[in-house]
Every structure is written in C-alpha cells, then in structure tokens.
Amino acid sequence: MRTFEEKWTAWLDGKLSGRELTEFEASLPDKAAAEAEKADAKKLGTLLKREIGTYDLANEEFFSRQLREKIVRESTRRSRKRDSAVATWWTVRRLLWTGTASLAVFLVFAIFVMHDKNPAEQSQYLTQILNARVDSVVSPNATISMFEAKEDRVTVLWTEGLQSLPADYAAK
Amino acid sequence: MQTEATLAQADVSELDLVKRCQAGDTEAFDELVTRYRTRIFGMIYNMVHNEQDAWDLAQDSFVKAWRSIKRFRGHSSFYTWIYRIVMNVTIDWLRKKQVKGGSEFDDAIQLKEVDPASKTVPKENALPYETMERSEIRAQIDNAIAQLSPEHRAVILMKEIEEMQYHEIAETLGCSIGTVMSRLFYARKKLQNLLKDVYENI
C-alpha cells in the first residue's frame, strides 16, 4: 500500500490513473491549493532543467589521457599480480590439502599391499604340530624348526631328536 | 533525430565495445569514455559543486568501471550500469565529506501531517527575477541542492535533469521504487521552500 508521499509524487508526475487518481484527489482537503502546489513543482523542475542542464567538461582530451594512463597502470599492476599469483599458487591451504590427499592415497595403497603380503594361513597340520606338546621325558632334545619359501609357498618343518610323535597329532 | 534502426545499431556497437573491453581492449574503453565523460562529469558536478572534486570522482568512477567491466552482463544499458557506479562513488564521497546541511536531513524523520496544499514560505528579501544575473540563479540553485542529503540530491537530479523513470532511479541507487518516490517528495518540498522566489517568476 502506497504512502501519502508516494501517491503525491506519482500524482505530481502524472503517474496516477483510474481509481487510484480519483481516490487520491478526493482525499485532498483543498484541491485548488494542491493544484497550485503541483504547478509550483513543475516550475521547479523546469528551472532545474534549464539552469543546471549539462555542465561542460573542460579539457576533455586531457581527462581521457589521464584516465588512459591510470588504466594502463592498473592493467600493468594486474598482470604483475597474476604473475606473482602463479608463483604463489601453492598456498598454505593447497599444501595442506595436497599433503592430506597424498597421505590418504599412501595409506590406501599401504593397506592393500600389506594385505597382499600377509603370509598365507598356516597349514592346518603345522598348527597341530606346533600346538602338540613334545614329551620332554621321551624326547628331551627334540627341536622343531620351520623353513618357509614364501614365493614358492613351501613350508618345511624340520624336526630333530623327536623320538615319537605326540599321540594327539593326527591329520583331521 | 535518431531512428529506431540507428539506436539499435548504436546499442550493438556499444555492446561490441563492451565485449572488447572485457577482453582487455583499452582502446574500446577509451571510446566508451569519450561517449560518456561529459555527461558523467556534469552529473557529478551537480552533486558536488566543485570542478576538481568532480574531475577526480569521474576519473575514479571510470577506473572502477574498468576494473569491474567483466561483471557487466548486458541486462541494462552500459550507461545505466556505469551510472550506478558513478552514483555509488559520489554518494560515498559526499557521505564521507559530510556536507553541511545535507547530513542533517534524516529520511527516518517523516512529517506526520503534511498538508498537501501547504504553500511554501516566501523569503523576506525577494529579488525580481529580471535583475538576477544568471550566475546568481545558478548559485542559489547550487546552494539549495547542497542542502539536500546525498541520496535526495541524487534522486532529484536523476528525475529532473536526467529524466529517468522511478524504476531506473531505484535500480541505479539500489533502493525500492517507494523509497525513490518518498525521497522525491521531500527533496521537492525542500527545494520549493528554498527556491520559491526564483521559480515563481518563471
């Protein structure tokens, strides 16, 4: 909803019409006085337009030349800034992000590689042998050694001094 | 008188100049400056009433326009776009300078009761229009305008001198149409009070 000031301005500039115009004019306590005010405003406008108008720019060419020099300096400063921006592309933030990303990639690869390099599960038999107790009375000097060739997936169990195998040893 | 075809051609030509500016062509910008320097200088002078200040502000405005030329999207004419920059630069400068009288005018203070038929009060020392020198008239007008706030000054000059529409003024100043109309109301009232003796004899 328009304020009184907005309606007055629109009325003065001839922008009110139809019902809005009728209602506004009806709301004016003294239409004749308002019309006189409107005429005064028109005269003011005419006066301003006539007396102010365009103010000539003296030394137009000098104005343009001076401006040109400022813009050339501006452009030179910008290109220098761009060059130094390339040299300083590696900001602290970028360094941190790159470092974090590199570390993440390294960890991912490390986990996969380590997983691949995990030794094969011990054979069921080896586990049984190692878990089996050697009777120290029967075989006091028994030793068990394990040799493994990972590339060939060969595991050799070398026993020495074993007089008998433990009773609970058996392939299941 | 320019035909529609001529105007359309001029618009295309201006758009072409702007595109060249956006590509870094300073000669194209030079051409745009040549087209608008007088009009822009004149507008700023009417706001600040000092040639040197108007010169500096006009230069600053054009430099700012050059810096932000890549942001011009063509939704309005180039003149409207640069005009906005000019007004912002000038009004900011005036605010900082705190022009006496203008800064005392507060938009928030509204007249509670405005008699639409209120007559302005004539000055006591009225001089016949015929005996006034042109320069005296101009001085009176300048003095009256100087008593407006920067924002009121801008709207009255844009409306009465530049003959801009409400929505164009609103777009330039970055305010609503209602605000423009309200400011026009108070600016006209104040100038009518101050210049009654001058315009009454027209």
mmCIF file of C-alpha atoms in Angstrom:
data_model
loop_
_atom_site.group_PDB
_atom_site.id
_atom_site.type_symbol
_atom_site.label_atom_id
_atom_site.label_comp_id
_atom_site.label_asym_id
_atom_site.label_seq_id
_atom_site.Cartn_x
_atom_site.Cartn_y
_atom_site.Cartn_z
ATOM 1 C CA MET A 1 0.000 0.000 0.000
ATOM 2 C CA ARG A 2 1.436 3.326 -1.042
ATOM 3 C CA THR A 3 2.212 6.042 1.459
ATOM 4 C CA PHE A 4 0.856 9.557 1.054
ATOM 5 C CA GLU A 5 4.277 10.791 -0.115
ATOM 6 C CA GLU A 6 4.447 8.130 -2.826
ATOM 7 C CA LYS A 7 0.937 8.946 -4.049
ATOM 8 C CA TRP A 8 1.661 12.675 -4.033
ATOM 9 C CA THR A 9 4.827 12.177 -6.086
ATOM 10 C CA ALA A 10 3.011 9.922 -8.539
ATOM 11 C CA TRP A 11 0.152 12.436 -8.791
ATOM 12 C CA LEU A 12 2.577 15.270 -9.344
ATOM 13 C CA ASP A 13 4.339 13.351 -12.106
ATOM 14 C CA GLY A 14 1.068 12.313 -13.716
ATOM 15 C CA LYS A 15 1.591 8.645 -12.882
ATOM 16 C CA LEU A 16 -1.686 8.145 -11.045
ATOM 17 C CA SER A 17 -4.661 6.978 -13.040
ATOM 18 C CA GLY A 18 -8.066 5.430 -12.801
ATOM 19 C CA ARG A 19 -9.485 4.646 -9.400
ATOM 20 C CA GLU A 20 -6.261 5.488 -7.581
ATOM 21 C CA LEU A 21 -6.297 9.005 -9.092
ATOM 22 C CA THR A 22 -9.951 9.568 -8.256
ATOM 23 C CA GLU A 23 -9.499 8.397 -4.683
ATOM 24 C CA PHE A 24 -6.380 10.466 -4.147
ATOM 25 C CA GLU A 25 -7.895 13.671 -5.479
ATOM 26 C CA ALA A 26 -10.969 13.061 -3.372
ATOM 27 C CA SER A 27 -8.774 12.768 -0.292
ATOM 28 C CA LEU A 28 -7.200 16.200 -0.812
ATOM 29 C CA PRO A 29 -8.706 18.723 1.608
ATOM 30 C CA ASP A 30 -8.108 21.643 -0.767
ATOM 31 C CA LYS A 31 -7.766 20.558 -4.386
ATOM 32 C CA ALA A 32 -7.128 24.069 -5.692
ATOM 33 C CA ALA A 33 -4.243 24.559 -3.307
ATOM 34 C CA ALA A 34 -2.892 21.140 -4.224
ATOM 35 C CA GLU A 35 -3.049 22.023 -7.924
ATOM 36 C CA ALA A 36 -1.156 25.249 -7.183
ATOM 37 C CA GLU A 37 1.463 23.197 -5.349
ATOM 38 C CA LYS A 38 1.658 20.881 -8.332
ATOM 39 C CA ALA A 39 2.201 23.825 -10.665
ATOM 40 C CA ASP A 40 4.990 25.108 -8.407
ATOM 41 C CA ALA A 41 6.692 21.731 -8.521
ATOM 42 C CA LYS A 42 6.521 21.786 -12.324
ATOM 43 C CA LYS A 43 8.110 25.234 -12.362
ATOM 44 C CA LEU A 44 10.845 23.980 -10.071
ATOM 45 C CA GLY A 45 11.520 21.113 -12.454
ATOM 46 C CA THR A 46 11.690 23.471 -15.411
ATOM 47 C CA LEU A 47 14.033 25.782 -13.543
ATOM 48 C CA LEU A 48 16.373 22.971 -12.574
ATOM 49 C CA LYS A 49 16.450 21.546 -16.077
ATOM 50 C CA ARG A 50 17.142 24.937 -17.619
ATOM 51 C CA GLU A 51 19.717 26.206 -15.184
ATOM 52 C CA ILE A 52 21.559 23.016 -14.339
ATOM 53 C CA GLY A 53 21.464 21.013 -17.542
ATOM 54 C CA THR A 54 24.798 19.679 -18.661
ATOM 55 C CA TYR A 55 27.987 21.029 -17.193
ATOM 56 C CA ASP A 56 30.674 21.077 -19.825
ATOM 57 C CA LEU A 57 33.850 19.180 -19.190
ATOM 58 C CA ALA A 58 36.803 21.417 -19.918
ATOM 59 C CA ASN A 59 39.951 19.707 -21.236
ATOM 60 C CA GLU A 60 38.125 16.593 -22.371
ATOM 61 C CA GLU A 61 41.172 15.158 -24.110
ATOM 62 C CA PHE A 62 43.336 15.669 -21.060
ATOM 63 C CA PHE A 63 40.669 13.894 -18.997
ATOM 64 C CA SER A 64 40.805 10.898 -21.330
ATOM 65 C CA ARG A 65 44.601 10.898 -21.453
ATOM 66 C CA GLN A 66 44.909 10.985 -17.687
ATOM 67 C CA LEU A 67 42.366 8.198 -17.387
ATOM 68 C CA ARG A 68 44.186 6.140 -20.021
ATOM 69 C CA GLU A 69 47.405 6.388 -18.027
ATOM 70 C CA LYS A 70 45.617 5.257 -14.875
ATOM 71 C CA ILE A 71 44.115 2.283 -16.680
ATOM 72 C CA VAL A 72 47.463 1.273 -18.200
ATOM 73 C CA ARG A 73 49.000 1.403 -14.711
ATOM 74 C CA GLU A 74 46.037 -0.602 -13.443
ATOM 75 C CA SER A 75 46.463 -3.234 -16.169
ATOM 76 C CA THR A 76 50.207 -3.479 -15.539
ATOM 77 C CA ARG A 77 49.627 -3.876 -11.839
ATOM 78 C CA ARG A 78 47.042 -6.601 -12.537
ATOM 79 C CA SER A 79 49.334 -8.598 -14.799
ATOM 80 C CA ARG A 80 52.113 -8.387 -12.203
ATOM 81 C CA LYS A 81 49.656 -9.605 -9.607
ATOM 82 C CA ARG A 82 48.666 -12.501 -11.898
ATOM 83 C CA ASP A 83 52.324 -13.493 -12.374
ATOM 84 C CA SER A 84 53.018 -13.456 -8.682
ATOM 85 C CA ALA A 85 49.762 -15.356 -8.115
ATOM 86 C CA VAL A 86 51.111 -18.193 -10.337
ATOM 87 C CA ALA A 87 54.354 -18.234 -8.354
ATOM 88 C CA THR A 88 52.443 -18.382 -5.135
ATOM 89 C CA TRP A 89 49.859 -20.853 -6.374
ATOM 90 C CA TRP A 90 50.952 -23.185 -3.625
ATOM 91 C CA THR A 91 49.195 -21.515 -0.763
ATOM 92 C CA VAL A 92 49.205 -22.988 2.717
ATOM 93 C CA ARG A 93 45.704 -24.320 2.244
ATOM 94 C CA ARG A 94 46.593 -26.011 -1.025
ATOM 95 C CA LEU A 95 49.683 -27.534 0.562
ATOM 96 C CA LEU A 96 47.632 -28.967 3.402
ATOM 97 C CA TRP A 97 45.039 -30.447 1.058
ATOM 98 C CA THR A 98 47.662 -31.946 -1.210
ATOM 99 C CA GLY A 99 49.520 -33.400 1.749
ATOM 100 C CA THR A 100 46.358 -34.902 3.224
ATOM 101 C CA ALA A 101 45.330 -36.367 -0.119
ATOM 102 C CA SER A 102 48.787 -37.852 -0.640
ATOM 103 C CA LEU A 103 48.765 -39.400 2.818
ATOM 104 C CA ALA A 104 45.315 -40.897 2.185
ATOM 105 C CA VAL A 105 46.477 -42.416 -1.112
ATOM 106 C CA PHE A 106 49.573 -43.764 0.587
ATOM 107 C CA LEU A 107 47.524 -45.367 3.360
ATOM 108 C CA VAL A 108 45.112 -46.949 0.902
ATOM 109 C CA PHE A 109 47.977 -48.442 -1.092
ATOM 110 C CA ALA A 110 49.780 -49.500 2.062
ATOM 111 C CA ILE A 111 46.744 -51.354 3.372
ATOM 112 C CA PHE A 112 46.221 -53.186 0.084
ATOM 113 C CA VAL A 113 49.880 -54.049 -0.306
ATOM 114 C CA MET A 114 50.203 -55.235 3.266
ATOM 115 C CA HIS A 115 47.101 -57.298 2.863
ATOM 116 C CA ASP A 116 48.620 -58.929 -0.209
ATOM 117 C CA LYS A 117 51.848 -59.562 1.592
ATOM 118 C CA ASN A 118 50.227 -61.143 4.610
ATOM 119 C CA PRO A 119 51.569 -64.607 4.993
ATOM 120 C CA ALA A 120 49.366 -67.437 3.951
ATOM 121 C CA GLU A 121 47.497 -69.011 6.755
ATOM 122 C CA GLN A 122 49.449 -71.598 8.455
ATOM 123 C CA SER A 123 48.548 -75.013 7.296
ATOM 124 C CA GLN A 124 46.248 -76.932 9.467
ATOM 125 C CA TYR A 125 48.959 -79.560 10.008
ATOM 126 C CA LEU A 126 51.652 -77.130 11.052
ATOM 127 C CA THR A 127 49.331 -75.618 13.576
ATOM 128 C CA GLN A 128 48.613 -79.033 15.005
ATOM 129 C CA ILE A 129 52.290 -79.901 15.176
ATOM 130 C CA LEU A 130 53.262 -76.686 16.827
ATOM 131 C CA ASN A 131 50.447 -76.916 19.279
ATOM 132 C CA ALA A 132 51.210 -80.509 20.111
ATOM 133 C CA ARG A 133 53.235 -80.994 23.215
ATOM 134 C CA VAL A 134 56.509 -82.751 22.965
ATOM 135 C CA ASP A 135 57.107 -85.139 25.808
ATOM 136 C CA SER A 136 60.246 -83.803 27.412
ATOM 137 C CA VAL A 137 60.928 -87.189 29.034
ATOM 138 C CA VAL A 138 60.655 -89.176 25.879
ATOM 139 C CA SER A 139 62.200 -86.572 23.641
ATOM 140 C CA PRO A 140 64.166 -84.198 25.815
ATOM 141 C CA ASN A 141 66.290 -82.915 22.959
ATOM 142 C CA ALA A 142 63.539 -82.503 20.416
ATOM 143 C CA THR A 143 63.672 -79.393 18.335
ATOM 144 C CA ILE A 144 61.335 -78.197 15.681
ATOM 145 C CA SER A 145 62.342 -75.729 13.026
ATOM 146 C CA MET A 146 60.247 -74.234 10.296
ATOM 147 C CA PHE A 147 61.543 -73.134 6.958
ATOM 148 C CA GLU A 148 59.403 -71.222 4.610
ATOM 149 C CA ALA A 149 59.794 -70.207 0.991
ATOM 150 C CA LYS A 150 57.033 -67.660 0.526
ATOM 151 C CA GLU A 151 57.406 -67.214 -3.205
ATOM 152 C CA ASP A 152 57.060 -70.948 -3.783
ATOM 153 C CA ARG A 153 54.600 -71.322 -0.947
ATOM 154 C CA VAL A 154 56.662 -74.075 0.561
ATOM 155 C CA THR A 155 56.962 -74.648 4.250
ATOM 156 C CA VAL A 156 59.343 -77.221 5.581
ATOM 157 C CA LEU A 157 59.046 -78.466 9.103
ATOM 158 C CA TRP A 158 62.313 -79.897 10.323
ATOM 159 C CA THR A 159 62.281 -81.903 13.457
ATOM 160 C CA GLU A 160 65.300 -83.287 15.243
ATOM 161 C CA GLY A 161 65.595 -85.503 18.250
ATOM 162 C CA LEU A 162 61.959 -86.415 18.181
ATOM 163 C CA GLN A 163 61.641 -89.983 19.437
ATOM 164 C CA SER A 164 57.963 -90.184 18.850
ATOM 165 C CA LEU A 165 55.205 -88.030 17.660
ATOM 166 C CA PRO A 166 52.726 -86.868 20.221
ATOM 167 C CA ALA A 167 49.720 -89.106 20.423
ATOM 168 C CA ASP A 168 47.273 -86.350 19.720
ATOM 169 C CA TYR A 169 48.963 -85.473 16.459
ATOM 170 C CA ALA A 170 46.820 -86.503 13.589
ATOM 171 C CA ALA A 171 45.587 -85.037 10.434
ATOM 172 C CA LYS A 172 41.940 -84.297 10.853
ATOM 173 C CA MET B 1 16.557 12.570 -34.977
ATOM 174 C CA GLN B 2 17.740 9.053 -34.408
ATOM 175 C CA THR B 3 15.628 6.309 -35.932
ATOM 176 C CA GLU B 4 14.994 3.035 -34.184
ATOM 177 C CA ALA B 5 17.413 1.347 -36.532
ATOM 178 C CA THR B 6 20.119 3.874 -35.681
ATOM 179 C CA LEU B 7 19.534 3.400 -31.967
ATOM 180 C CA ALA B 8 19.633 -0.369 -32.329
ATOM 181 C CA GLN B 9 22.842 -0.043 -34.287
ATOM 182 C CA ALA B 10 24.303 2.156 -31.579
ATOM 183 C CA ASP B 11 23.349 -0.436 -28.946
ATOM 184 C CA VAL B 12 25.045 -3.190 -30.922
ATOM 185 C CA SER B 13 28.072 -1.026 -31.368
ATOM 186 C CA GLU B 14 28.193 -0.296 -27.655
ATOM 187 C CA LEU B 15 27.825 -3.969 -26.809
ATOM 188 C CA ASP B 16 30.671 -4.708 -29.158
ATOM 189 C CA LEU B 17 32.809 -2.104 -27.410
ATOM 190 C CA VAL B 18 31.964 -3.608 -24.024
ATOM 191 C CA LYS B 19 32.907 -7.099 -25.214
ATOM 192 C CA ARG B 20 36.220 -5.771 -26.448
ATOM 193 C CA CYS B 21 36.756 -4.083 -23.094
ATOM 194 C CA GLN B 22 36.048 -7.357 -21.350
ATOM 195 C CA ALA B 23 38.769 -8.901 -23.496
ATOM 196 C CA GLY B 24 41.166 -6.228 -22.238
ATOM 197 C CA ASP B 25 40.938 -3.751 -25.113
ATOM 198 C CA THR B 26 41.736 -0.365 -23.581
ATOM 199 C CA GLU B 27 41.036 1.465 -26.834
ATOM 200 C CA ALA B 28 37.460 0.221 -26.761
ATOM 201 C CA PHE B 29 37.136 1.537 -23.213
ATOM 202 C CA ASP B 30 38.593 4.828 -24.380
ATOM 203 C CA GLU B 31 35.775 5.049 -26.908
ATOM 204 C CA LEU B 32 33.163 4.481 -24.203
ATOM 205 C CA VAL B 33 34.797 7.122 -22.025
ATOM 206 C CA THR B 34 34.657 9.598 -24.893
ATOM 207 C CA ARG B 35 30.942 8.942 -25.304
ATOM 208 C CA TYR B 36 30.002 9.458 -21.654
ATOM 209 C CA ARG B 37 32.668 11.572 -19.980
ATOM 210 C CA THR B 38 30.856 14.898 -20.342
ATOM 211 C CA ARG B 39 27.513 13.608 -19.172
ATOM 212 C CA ILE B 40 29.019 11.818 -16.207
ATOM 213 C CA PHE B 41 31.204 14.747 -15.241
ATOM 214 C CA GLY B 42 28.188 17.052 -15.436
ATOM 215 C CA MET B 43 26.126 14.798 -13.203
ATOM 216 C CA ILE B 44 28.859 14.535 -10.618
ATOM 217 C CA TYR B 45 29.461 18.281 -10.685
ATOM 218 C CA ASN B 46 25.780 18.891 -9.987
ATOM 219 C CA MET B 47 26.150 16.653 -6.955
ATOM 220 C CA VAL B 48 29.384 18.035 -5.534
ATOM 221 C CA HIS B 49 29.600 21.591 -6.970
ATOM 222 C CA ASN B 50 33.362 21.531 -7.242
ATOM 223 C CA GLU B 51 35.177 21.052 -10.534
ATOM 224 C CA GLN B 52 38.299 19.411 -9.153
ATOM 225 C CA ASP B 53 36.327 17.039 -6.976
ATOM 226 C CA ALA B 54 34.007 16.215 -9.867
ATOM 227 C CA TRP B 55 37.028 15.551 -12.083
ATOM 228 C CA ASP B 56 38.613 13.201 -9.547
ATOM 229 C CA LEU B 57 35.343 11.397 -8.879
ATOM 230 C CA ALA B 58 34.669 10.978 -12.580
ATOM 231 C CA GLN B 59 38.139 9.500 -13.028
ATOM 232 C CA ASP B 60 37.631 7.178 -10.045
ATOM 233 C CA SER B 61 34.268 6.082 -11.433
ATOM 234 C CA PHE B 62 35.724 5.189 -14.814
ATOM 235 C CA VAL B 63 38.614 3.308 -13.238
ATOM 236 C CA LYS B 64 36.140 1.330 -11.121
ATOM 237 C CA ALA B 65 34.096 0.632 -14.226
ATOM 238 C CA TRP B 66 37.226 -0.680 -15.983
ATOM 239 C CA ARG B 67 38.027 -2.936 -13.035
ATOM 240 C CA SER B 68 34.555 -4.454 -12.985
ATOM 241 C CA ILE B 69 33.791 -4.427 -16.722
ATOM 242 C CA LYS B 70 33.885 -8.220 -16.825
ATOM 243 C CA ARG B 71 30.915 -8.312 -14.450
ATOM 244 C CA PHE B 72 28.725 -6.370 -16.882
ATOM 245 C CA ARG B 73 26.158 -8.857 -18.151
ATOM 246 C CA GLY B 74 24.198 -6.641 -20.532
ATOM 247 C CA HIS B 75 20.933 -6.786 -18.570
ATOM 248 C CA SER B 76 20.827 -2.980 -18.715
ATOM 249 C CA SER B 77 22.449 -0.430 -20.969
ATOM 250 C CA PHE B 78 26.091 0.331 -20.376
ATOM 251 C CA TYR B 79 25.210 3.870 -19.354
ATOM 252 C CA THR B 80 22.786 2.677 -16.668
ATOM 253 C CA TRP B 81 25.438 0.288 -15.414
ATOM 254 C CA ILE B 82 28.197 2.866 -15.213
ATOM 255 C CA TYR B 83 25.777 5.422 -13.841
ATOM 256 C CA ARG B 84 25.240 3.183 -10.849
ATOM 257 C CA ILE B 85 28.967 3.087 -10.225
ATOM 258 C CA VAL B 86 29.131 6.877 -10.569
ATOM 259 C CA MET B 87 26.319 7.396 -8.058
ATOM 260 C CA ASN B 88 27.814 4.978 -5.545
ATOM 261 C CA VAL B 89 31.220 6.627 -5.774
ATOM 262 C CA THR B 90 29.772 10.122 -5.497
ATOM 263 C CA ILE B 91 27.336 9.409 -2.680
ATOM 264 C CA ASP B 92 30.029 7.579 -0.703
ATOM 265 C CA TRP B 93 32.324 10.544 -1.169
ATOM 266 C CA LEU B 94 29.636 13.001 -0.063
ATOM 267 C CA ARG B 95 28.820 10.923 3.000
ATOM 268 C CA LYS B 96 32.438 10.897 3.983
ATOM 269 C CA LYS B 97 32.788 14.593 3.380
ATOM 270 C CA GLN B 98 29.631 15.204 5.450
ATOM 271 C CA VAL B 99 28.312 18.058 3.503
ATOM 272 C CA LYS B 100 26.842 20.536 5.946
ATOM 273 C CA GLY B 101 23.096 20.668 5.884
ATOM 274 C CA GLY B 102 22.668 17.601 3.773
ATOM 275 C CA SER B 103 23.761 15.267 6.518
ATOM 276 C CA GLU B 104 21.229 16.788 8.882
ATOM 277 C CA PHE B 105 18.348 15.615 6.745
ATOM 278 C CA ASP B 106 17.120 12.315 8.066
ATOM 279 C CA ASP B 107 14.947 10.089 5.901
ATOM 280 C CA ALA B 108 13.531 8.491 9.008
ATOM 281 C CA ILE B 109 12.045 11.737 10.165
ATOM 282 C CA GLN B 110 8.760 11.964 8.365
ATOM 283 C CA LEU B 111 6.279 14.726 8.602
ATOM 284 C CA LYS B 112 3.313 13.359 10.491
ATOM 285 C CA GLU B 113 0.854 15.620 8.915
ATOM 286 C CA VAL B 114 1.613 17.002 5.537
ATOM 287 C CA ASP B 115 -0.877 19.426 4.211
ATOM 288 C CA PRO B 116 -0.903 18.670 0.513
ATOM 289 C CA ALA B 117 -1.945 22.237 -0.157
ATOM 290 C CA SER B 118 0.766 23.697 2.055
ATOM 291 C CA LYS B 119 2.253 26.771 0.497
ATOM 292 C CA THR B 120 5.942 27.450 0.717
ATOM 293 C CA VAL B 121 7.013 30.451 2.742
ATOM 294 C CA PRO B 122 8.476 33.249 0.617
ATOM 295 C CA LYS B 123 11.829 34.638 1.574
ATOM 296 C CA GLU B 124 11.874 38.095 3.096
ATOM 297 C CA ASN B 125 14.454 39.571 0.758
ATOM 298 C CA ALA B 126 12.871 38.715 -2.595
ATOM 299 C CA LEU B 127 14.616 39.974 -5.696
ATOM 300 C CA PRO B 128 12.934 40.363 -9.063
ATOM 301 C CA TYR B 129 13.922 37.577 -11.404
ATOM 302 C CA GLU B 130 14.817 40.003 -14.181
ATOM 303 C CA THR B 131 17.543 41.670 -12.151
ATOM 304 C CA MET B 132 19.229 38.449 -11.139
ATOM 305 C CA GLU B 133 22.266 37.503 -13.052
ATOM 306 C CA ARG B 134 22.299 34.002 -14.427
ATOM 307 C CA SER B 135 25.204 33.154 -12.204
ATOM 308 C CA GLU B 136 23.294 34.277 -9.152
ATOM 309 C CA ILE B 137 20.419 31.995 -10.043
ATOM 310 C CA ARG B 138 22.822 29.138 -10.540
ATOM 311 C CA ALA B 139 24.490 29.899 -7.236
ATOM 312 C CA GLN B 140 21.137 29.866 -5.452
ATOM 313 C CA ILE B 141 20.194 26.583 -7.038
ATOM 314 C CA ASP B 142 23.555 25.048 -6.174
ATOM 315 C CA ASN B 143 23.232 26.254 -2.624
ATOM 316 C CA ALA B 144 19.731 24.806 -2.320
ATOM 317 C CA ILE B 145 20.774 21.449 -3.737
ATOM 318 C CA ALA B 146 23.772 21.384 -1.411
ATOM 319 C CA GLN B 147 21.353 21.423 1.500
ATOM 320 C CA LEU B 148 19.877 18.102 0.454
ATOM 321 C CA SER B 149 21.308 14.810 1.648
ATOM 322 C CA PRO B 150 23.375 12.917 -0.956
ATOM 323 C CA GLU B 151 20.522 10.491 -1.569
ATOM 324 C CA HIS B 152 17.931 13.251 -2.030
ATOM 325 C CA ARG B 153 20.288 15.146 -4.252
ATOM 326 C CA ALA B 154 20.750 12.073 -6.417
ATOM 327 C CA VAL B 155 17.032 11.377 -6.899
ATOM 328 C CA ILE B 156 16.097 14.966 -7.721
ATOM 329 C CA LEU B 157 18.898 15.293 -10.255
ATOM 330 C CA MET B 158 18.177 11.937 -11.836
ATOM 331 C CA LYS B 159 14.470 12.733 -12.109
ATOM 332 C CA GLU B 160 14.556 16.361 -13.166
ATOM 333 C CA ILE B 161 17.808 16.550 -15.164
ATOM 334 C CA GLU B 162 18.378 13.037 -16.432
ATOM 335 C CA GLU B 163 14.608 12.424 -16.763
ATOM 336 C CA MET B 164 14.948 8.896 -15.516
ATOM 337 C CA GLN B 165 11.934 6.798 -14.576
ATOM 338 C CA TYR B 166 11.322 5.722 -10.976
ATOM 339 C CA HIS B 167 12.424 2.146 -11.599
ATOM 340 C CA GLU B 168 15.636 3.315 -13.320
ATOM 341 C CA ILE B 169 16.495 5.534 -10.380
ATOM 342 C CA ALA B 170 15.700 2.694 -7.985
ATOM 343 C CA GLU B 171 17.928 0.311 -9.932
ATOM 344 C CA THR B 172 20.769 2.819 -10.033
ATOM 345 C CA LEU B 173 20.639 3.613 -6.338
ATOM 346 C CA GLY B 174 19.849 0.095 -5.231
ATOM 347 C CA CYS B 175 16.658 1.015 -3.391
ATOM 348 C CA SER B 176 12.934 0.433 -3.828
ATOM 349 C CA ILE B 177 10.662 2.496 -6.072
ATOM 350 C CA GLY B 178 8.735 3.581 -2.979
ATOM 351 C CA THR B 179 11.928 4.949 -1.450
ATOM 352 C CA VAL B 180 12.678 6.874 -4.638
ATOM 353 C CA MET B 181 9.214 8.421 -4.628
ATOM 354 C CA SER B 182 9.421 9.261 -0.958
ATOM 355 C CA ARG B 183 12.812 10.913 -1.384
ATOM 356 C CA LEU B 184 11.500 12.878 -4.362
ATOM 357 C CA PHE B 185 8.646 14.130 -2.235
ATOM 358 C CA TYR B 186 10.932 15.520 0.479
ATOM 359 C CA ALA B 187 13.567 16.812 -1.949
ATOM 360 C CA ARG B 188 10.963 18.730 -3.942
ATOM 361 C CA LYS B 189 9.390 20.160 -0.786
ATOM 362 C CA LYS B 190 12.721 21.399 0.471
ATOM 363 C CA LEU B 191 13.780 22.889 -2.871
ATOM 364 C CA GLN B 192 10.383 24.526 -3.289
ATOM 365 C CA ASN B 193 10.892 26.228 0.066
ATOM 366 C CA LEU B 194 14.395 27.361 -0.817
ATOM 367 C CA LEU B 195 13.844 28.409 -4.427
ATOM 368 C CA LYS B 196 10.334 29.771 -4.465
ATOM 369 C CA ASP B 197 11.500 33.264 -5.284
ATOM 370 C CA VAL B 198 13.466 32.020 -8.221
ATOM 371 C CA TYR B 199 10.976 29.744 -9.951
ATOM 372 C CA GLU B 200 7.908 31.810 -9.165
ATOM 373 C CA ASN B 201 8.968 34.372 -11.686
ATOM 374 C CA ILE B 202 9.400 31.920 -14.491
#
